[in-house]
mmCIF file of C-alpha atoms in Angstrom:
data_model
loop_
_atom_site.group_PDB
_atom_site.id
_atom_site.type_symbol
_atom_site.label_atom_id
_atom_site.label_comp_id
_atom_site.label_asym_id
_atom_site.label_seq_id
_atom_site.Cartn_x
_atom_site.Cartn_y
_atom_site.Cartn_z
ATOM 1 C CA UNK L 1 80.356 -71.168 -117.895
ATOM 2 C CA UNK L 2 78.136 -68.448 -116.509
ATOM 3 C CA UNK L 3 80.493 -67.283 -113.850
ATOM 4 C CA UNK L 4 78.414 -64.017 -113.060
ATOM 5 C CA UNK L 5 75.557 -66.104 -111.854
ATOM 6 C CA UNK L 6 77.248 -68.445 -109.511
ATOM 7 C CA UNK L 7 77.459 -68.029 -105.642
ATOM 8 C CA UNK L 8 81.442 -68.582 -105.729
ATOM 9 C CA UNK L 9 82.213 -66.713 -109.046
ATOM 10 C CA UNK L 10 85.261 -64.608 -109.124
ATOM 11 C CA UNK L 11 82.899 -61.413 -110.145
ATOM 12 C CA UNK L 12 80.627 -62.021 -107.073
ATOM 13 C CA UNK L 13 83.603 -62.312 -104.817
ATOM 14 C CA UNK L 14 85.035 -59.141 -106.190
ATOM 15 C CA UNK L 15 82.132 -57.065 -105.700
ATOM 16 C CA UNK L 16 81.924 -58.532 -102.080
ATOM 17 C CA UNK L 17 85.529 -57.525 -101.577
ATOM 18 C CA UNK L 18 86.415 -61.024 -100.777
ATOM 19 C CA UNK L 19 89.919 -62.616 -100.973
ATOM 20 C CA UNK L 20 90.159 -65.323 -103.396
ATOM 21 C CA UNK L 21 92.298 -68.047 -101.952
ATOM 22 C CA UNK L 22 94.673 -70.544 -103.214
ATOM 23 C CA UNK L 23 93.467 -73.565 -105.441
ATOM 24 C CA UNK L 24 93.598 -77.200 -104.742
ATOM 25 C CA UNK L 25 96.000 -79.858 -106.069
ATOM 26 C CA UNK L 26 96.964 -80.141 -109.461
ATOM 27 C CA UNK L 27 95.667 -83.418 -110.955
ATOM 28 C CA UNK L 28 97.331 -83.426 -114.293
ATOM 29 C CA UNK L 29 100.870 -84.692 -115.280
ATOM 30 C CA UNK L 30 103.280 -84.503 -112.324
ATOM 31 C CA UNK L 31 105.930 -82.694 -114.807
ATOM 32 C CA UNK L 32 103.398 -79.934 -115.172
ATOM 33 C CA UNK L 33 102.461 -79.426 -111.732
ATOM 34 C CA UNK L 34 102.635 -75.716 -110.914
ATOM 35 C CA UNK L 35 104.874 -74.703 -108.037
ATOM 36 C CA UNK L 36 103.648 -71.860 -106.088
ATOM 37 C CA UNK L 37 105.177 -72.392 -102.695
ATOM 38 C CA UNK L 38 104.356 -69.941 -99.873
ATOM 39 C CA UNK L 39 101.959 -68.118 -102.099
ATOM 40 C CA UNK L 40 99.023 -70.618 -101.051
ATOM 41 C CA UNK L 41 99.225 -69.029 -97.726
ATOM 42 C CA UNK L 42 99.424 -65.499 -99.198
ATOM 43 C CA UNK L 43 96.193 -64.903 -101.064
ATOM 44 C CA UNK L 44 95.736 -61.939 -103.484
ATOM 45 C CA UNK L 45 93.037 -59.491 -102.657
ATOM 46 C CA UNK L 46 91.482 -59.240 -105.994
ATOM 47 C CA UNK L 47 89.229 -56.508 -104.854
ATOM 48 C CA UNK L 48 92.101 -54.268 -104.112
ATOM 49 C CA UNK L 49 93.782 -55.141 -107.410
ATOM 50 C CA UNK L 50 90.419 -54.027 -109.156
ATOM 51 C CA UNK L 51 91.013 -50.547 -108.041
ATOM 52 C CA UNK L 52 94.265 -50.407 -109.501
ATOM 53 C CA UNK L 53 93.573 -51.636 -112.901
ATOM 54 C CA UNK L 54 92.746 -49.452 -115.964
ATOM 55 C CA UNK L 55 89.846 -50.422 -118.377
ATOM 56 C CA UNK L 56 86.563 -52.446 -117.700
ATOM 57 C CA UNK L 57 85.805 -55.695 -115.976
ATOM 58 C CA UNK L 58 83.767 -56.463 -119.181
ATOM 59 C CA UNK L 59 86.572 -57.241 -121.284
ATOM 60 C CA UNK L 60 87.197 -60.436 -123.507
ATOM 61 C CA UNK L 61 89.963 -62.691 -122.958
ATOM 62 C CA UNK L 62 93.301 -61.972 -124.704
ATOM 63 C CA UNK L 63 93.826 -63.400 -128.112
ATOM 64 C CA UNK L 64 94.334 -67.036 -128.344
ATOM 65 C CA UNK L 65 97.524 -67.933 -130.231
ATOM 66 C CA UNK L 66 97.141 -71.761 -130.139
ATOM 67 C CA UNK L 67 95.046 -74.362 -128.695
ATOM 68 C CA UNK L 68 95.700 -78.191 -128.594
ATOM 69 C CA UNK L 69 95.543 -81.440 -126.360
ATOM 70 C CA UNK L 70 98.770 -82.370 -124.420
ATOM 71 C CA UNK L 71 101.090 -85.217 -125.488
ATOM 72 C CA UNK L 72 98.813 -87.696 -123.671
ATOM 73 C CA UNK L 73 95.477 -85.914 -124.400
ATOM 74 C CA UNK L 74 94.610 -85.956 -120.782
ATOM 75 C CA UNK L 75 95.119 -82.245 -120.805
ATOM 76 C CA UNK L 76 94.602 -79.289 -123.136
ATOM 77 C CA UNK L 77 96.925 -76.333 -123.586
ATOM 78 C CA UNK L 78 96.304 -72.769 -124.969
ATOM 79 C CA UNK L 79 98.646 -69.978 -125.672
ATOM 80 C CA UNK L 80 97.672 -66.349 -125.239
ATOM 81 C CA UNK L 81 98.972 -62.847 -126.479
ATOM 82 C CA UNK L 82 98.680 -60.265 -123.777
ATOM 83 C CA UNK L 83 100.363 -57.296 -125.316
ATOM 84 C CA UNK L 84 97.064 -55.401 -125.315
ATOM 85 C CA UNK L 85 95.658 -56.824 -121.810
ATOM 86 C CA UNK L 86 94.495 -55.023 -118.960
ATOM 87 C CA UNK L 87 97.392 -53.958 -116.576
ATOM 88 C CA UNK L 88 97.870 -52.653 -113.227
ATOM 89 C CA UNK L 89 97.901 -48.959 -112.959
ATOM 90 C CA UNK L 90 101.142 -47.289 -113.774
ATOM 91 C CA UNK L 91 102.736 -50.790 -114.572
ATOM 92 C CA UNK L 92 103.130 -53.256 -117.346
ATOM 93 C CA UNK L 93 102.048 -56.151 -115.040
ATOM 94 C CA UNK L 94 98.811 -57.899 -116.469
ATOM 95 C CA UNK L 95 95.957 -57.531 -114.179
ATOM 96 C CA UNK L 96 94.720 -60.780 -112.283
ATOM 97 C CA UNK L 97 91.349 -60.236 -113.910
ATOM 98 C CA UNK L 98 92.922 -61.143 -117.310
ATOM 99 C CA UNK L 99 94.395 -64.346 -115.771
ATOM 100 C CA UNK L 100 90.672 -65.391 -114.612
ATOM 101 C CA UNK L 101 89.581 -64.512 -118.239
ATOM 102 C CA UNK L 102 92.241 -66.895 -119.708
ATOM 103 C CA UNK L 103 91.099 -69.567 -117.284
ATOM 104 C CA UNK L 104 87.375 -69.176 -118.329
ATOM 105 C CA UNK L 105 88.517 -69.357 -122.106
ATOM 106 C CA UNK L 106 90.687 -72.123 -121.352
ATOM 107 C CA UNK L 107 87.780 -74.320 -119.925
ATOM 108 C CA UNK L 108 85.448 -73.375 -122.846
ATOM 109 C CA UNK L 109 88.172 -74.247 -125.486
ATOM 110 C CA UNK L 110 88.743 -77.446 -123.930
ATOM 111 C CA UNK L 111 85.142 -78.637 -123.851
ATOM 112 C CA UNK L 112 84.832 -77.345 -127.567
ATOM 113 C CA UNK L 113 87.327 -79.746 -128.423
ATOM 114 C CA UNK L 114 85.813 -82.610 -126.540
ATOM 115 C CA UNK L 115 82.246 -82.026 -127.561
ATOM 116 C CA UNK L 116 82.948 -80.585 -131.088
ATOM 117 C CA UNK L 117 80.407 -77.776 -130.113
ATOM 118 C CA UNK L 118 82.212 -74.523 -131.218
ATOM 119 C CA UNK L 119 79.500 -72.301 -129.323
ATOM 120 C CA UNK L 120 80.236 -70.120 -126.527
ATOM 121 C CA UNK L 121 78.744 -72.649 -124.230
ATOM 122 C CA UNK L 122 79.516 -75.740 -125.486
ATOM 123 C CA UNK L 123 77.513 -78.911 -124.870
ATOM 124 C CA UNK L 124 77.897 -82.588 -125.956
ATOM 125 C CA UNK L 125 75.273 -84.411 -128.022
ATOM 126 C CA UNK L 126 74.059 -86.102 -124.975
ATOM 127 C CA UNK L 127 74.023 -83.008 -123.106
ATOM 128 C CA UNK L 128 71.738 -81.637 -125.760
ATOM 129 C CA UNK L 129 69.671 -84.625 -125.767
ATOM 130 C CA UNK L 130 68.819 -84.552 -121.964
ATOM 131 C CA UNK L 131 68.810 -80.544 -122.115
ATOM 132 C CA UNK L 132 71.883 -80.303 -119.694
ATOM 133 C CA UNK L 133 74.233 -77.342 -119.372
ATOM 134 C CA UNK L 134 77.093 -76.923 -117.068
ATOM 135 C CA UNK L 135 76.861 -74.384 -114.234
ATOM 136 C CA UNK L 136 79.954 -73.312 -112.268
ATOM 137 C CA UNK L 137 79.382 -73.884 -108.536
ATOM 138 C CA UNK L 138 82.883 -73.097 -107.312
ATOM 139 C CA UNK L 139 86.097 -71.806 -108.340
ATOM 140 C CA UNK L 140 89.298 -71.122 -106.278
ATOM 141 C CA UNK L 141 92.603 -69.216 -107.326
ATOM 142 C CA UNK L 142 96.181 -69.047 -106.148
ATOM 143 C CA UNK L 143 98.394 -66.448 -107.741
ATOM 144 C CA UNK L 144 102.109 -66.417 -108.050
ATOM 145 C CA UNK L 145 104.150 -63.944 -110.390
ATOM 146 C CA UNK L 146 101.907 -61.832 -112.561
ATOM 147 C CA UNK L 147 103.275 -61.520 -116.121
ATOM 148 C CA UNK L 148 104.080 -58.413 -118.072
ATOM 149 C CA UNK L 149 102.419 -57.593 -121.356
ATOM 150 C CA UNK L 150 105.817 -58.365 -123.338
ATOM 151 C CA UNK L 151 105.496 -62.075 -122.083
ATOM 152 C CA UNK L 152 103.603 -64.828 -123.682
ATOM 153 C CA UNK L 153 101.222 -67.063 -121.581
ATOM 154 C CA UNK L 154 100.469 -70.555 -121.516
ATOM 155 C CA UNK L 155 97.510 -72.147 -119.911
ATOM 156 C CA UNK L 156 96.802 -75.951 -119.087
ATOM 157 C CA UNK L 157 93.695 -77.533 -117.844
ATOM 158 C CA UNK L 158 92.733 -81.171 -116.784
ATOM 159 C CA UNK L 159 89.293 -82.374 -116.761
ATOM 160 C CA UNK L 160 87.660 -85.014 -114.244
ATOM 161 C CA UNK L 161 84.058 -85.846 -114.973
ATOM 162 C CA UNK L 162 82.160 -87.285 -111.985
ATOM 163 C CA UNK L 163 78.520 -88.462 -111.594
ATOM 164 C CA UNK L 164 77.531 -85.457 -109.619
ATOM 165 C CA UNK L 165 80.048 -82.965 -110.373
ATOM 166 C CA UNK L 166 82.696 -82.170 -113.074
ATOM 167 C CA UNK L 167 86.174 -80.871 -111.829
ATOM 168 C CA UNK L 168 88.892 -78.931 -113.342
ATOM 169 C CA UNK L 169 92.440 -78.168 -112.555
ATOM 170 C CA UNK L 170 94.282 -75.066 -114.155
ATOM 171 C CA UNK L 171 97.934 -73.995 -114.483
ATOM 172 C CA UNK L 172 98.966 -70.699 -115.907
ATOM 173 C CA UNK L 173 102.540 -70.168 -116.786
ATOM 174 C CA UNK L 174 104.763 -67.497 -118.249
ATOM 175 C CA UNK L 175 106.172 -69.244 -121.285
ATOM 176 C CA UNK L 176 108.693 -66.245 -121.841
ATOM 177 C CA UNK L 177 110.094 -66.781 -118.210
ATOM 178 C CA UNK L 178 110.596 -70.381 -118.866
ATOM 179 C CA UNK L 179 107.382 -71.781 -117.551
ATOM 180 C CA UNK L 180 107.281 -69.841 -114.397
ATOM 181 C CA UNK L 181 103.860 -70.223 -112.496
ATOM 182 C CA UNK L 182 101.534 -67.292 -112.805
ATOM 183 C CA UNK L 183 98.528 -68.792 -111.323
ATOM 184 C CA UNK L 184 96.697 -72.219 -110.345
ATOM 185 C CA UNK L 185 92.913 -72.815 -110.051
ATOM 186 C CA UNK L 186 90.435 -75.384 -109.258
ATOM 187 C CA UNK L 187 86.923 -75.319 -110.327
ATOM 188 C CA UNK L 188 83.727 -77.695 -109.964
ATOM 189 C CA UNK L 189 80.885 -77.552 -112.295
ATOM 190 C CA UNK L 190 77.362 -79.091 -111.872
ATOM 191 C CA UNK L 191 75.119 -80.433 -114.648
ATOM 192 C CA UNK L 192 71.719 -78.500 -114.688
ATOM 193 C CA UNK L 193 68.537 -79.090 -116.736
ATOM 194 C CA UNK L 194 68.021 -75.720 -118.237
ATOM 195 C CA UNK L 195 64.317 -76.458 -118.714
ATOM 196 C CA UNK L 196 63.398 -77.712 -115.267
ATOM 197 C CA UNK L 197 66.437 -75.785 -113.486
ATOM 198 C CA UNK L 198 67.292 -78.591 -111.420
ATOM 199 C CA UNK L 199 70.342 -80.374 -110.588
ATOM 200 C CA UNK L 200 71.221 -83.702 -112.525
ATOM 201 C CA UNK L 201 73.514 -86.592 -112.213
ATOM 202 C CA UNK L 202 75.416 -87.513 -115.271
ATOM 203 C CA UNK L 203 74.693 -90.626 -116.893
ATOM 204 C CA UNK L 204 77.360 -93.292 -116.675
ATOM 205 C CA UNK L 205 77.879 -93.303 -120.362
ATOM 206 C CA UNK L 206 78.446 -89.799 -120.469
ATOM 207 C CA UNK L 207 81.175 -90.068 -117.798
ATOM 208 C CA UNK L 208 82.784 -92.944 -119.636
ATOM 209 C CA UNK L 209 82.946 -91.392 -123.062
ATOM 210 C CA UNK L 210 85.660 -89.089 -121.507
ATOM 211 C CA UNK L 211 87.680 -91.641 -119.886
ATOM 212 C CA UNK L 212 90.684 -91.304 -122.400
ATOM 213 C CA UNK L 213 90.653 -87.642 -122.101
ATOM 214 C CA UNK L 214 90.423 -87.041 -118.420
ATOM 215 C CA UNK L 215 92.675 -87.495 -115.105
#
């Protein structure tokens, strides 16, 4: 989950003044597909937003109200309290940086449930045996309507393990506004052996064990 160390991380792109563009398609349940409309062609300049926010970039995600599997266990949902979250200057609109923190927290929370490892960098028993860990290699965001600090935010993720990479789709919604889309994201993780520091291919057994919890 070490976002700051990857070439396509949000932190690196902000520091370079890069625009973070729209995510790819949602692979989760069709009824939960986020609708972002023309905003996929209107990317948010996070570097510009960063200049308007109060507080620090090094803030934790907002408090988590709940976390649970979706109805078919192929997605994972968390709810967040953003009343004290970082906002855009002179507004009560939640900063897009907070949304990226929610997405990061959601990915960690889901794999904590899948692996049973409650650490900040969860790994399955098989990953520990093989000295493997996840490294974020790419993430793209698409923003719609940013919520206010009086809203309740719900975020959902789907997990798709593969031999070479593990993909995730995310949808962030404003529960107070009837589930209106806040943002969508798509990320790609690779497996790295943290002793040799080389990329690894996931064993078939490791991919298969998540068959009932992935898309």
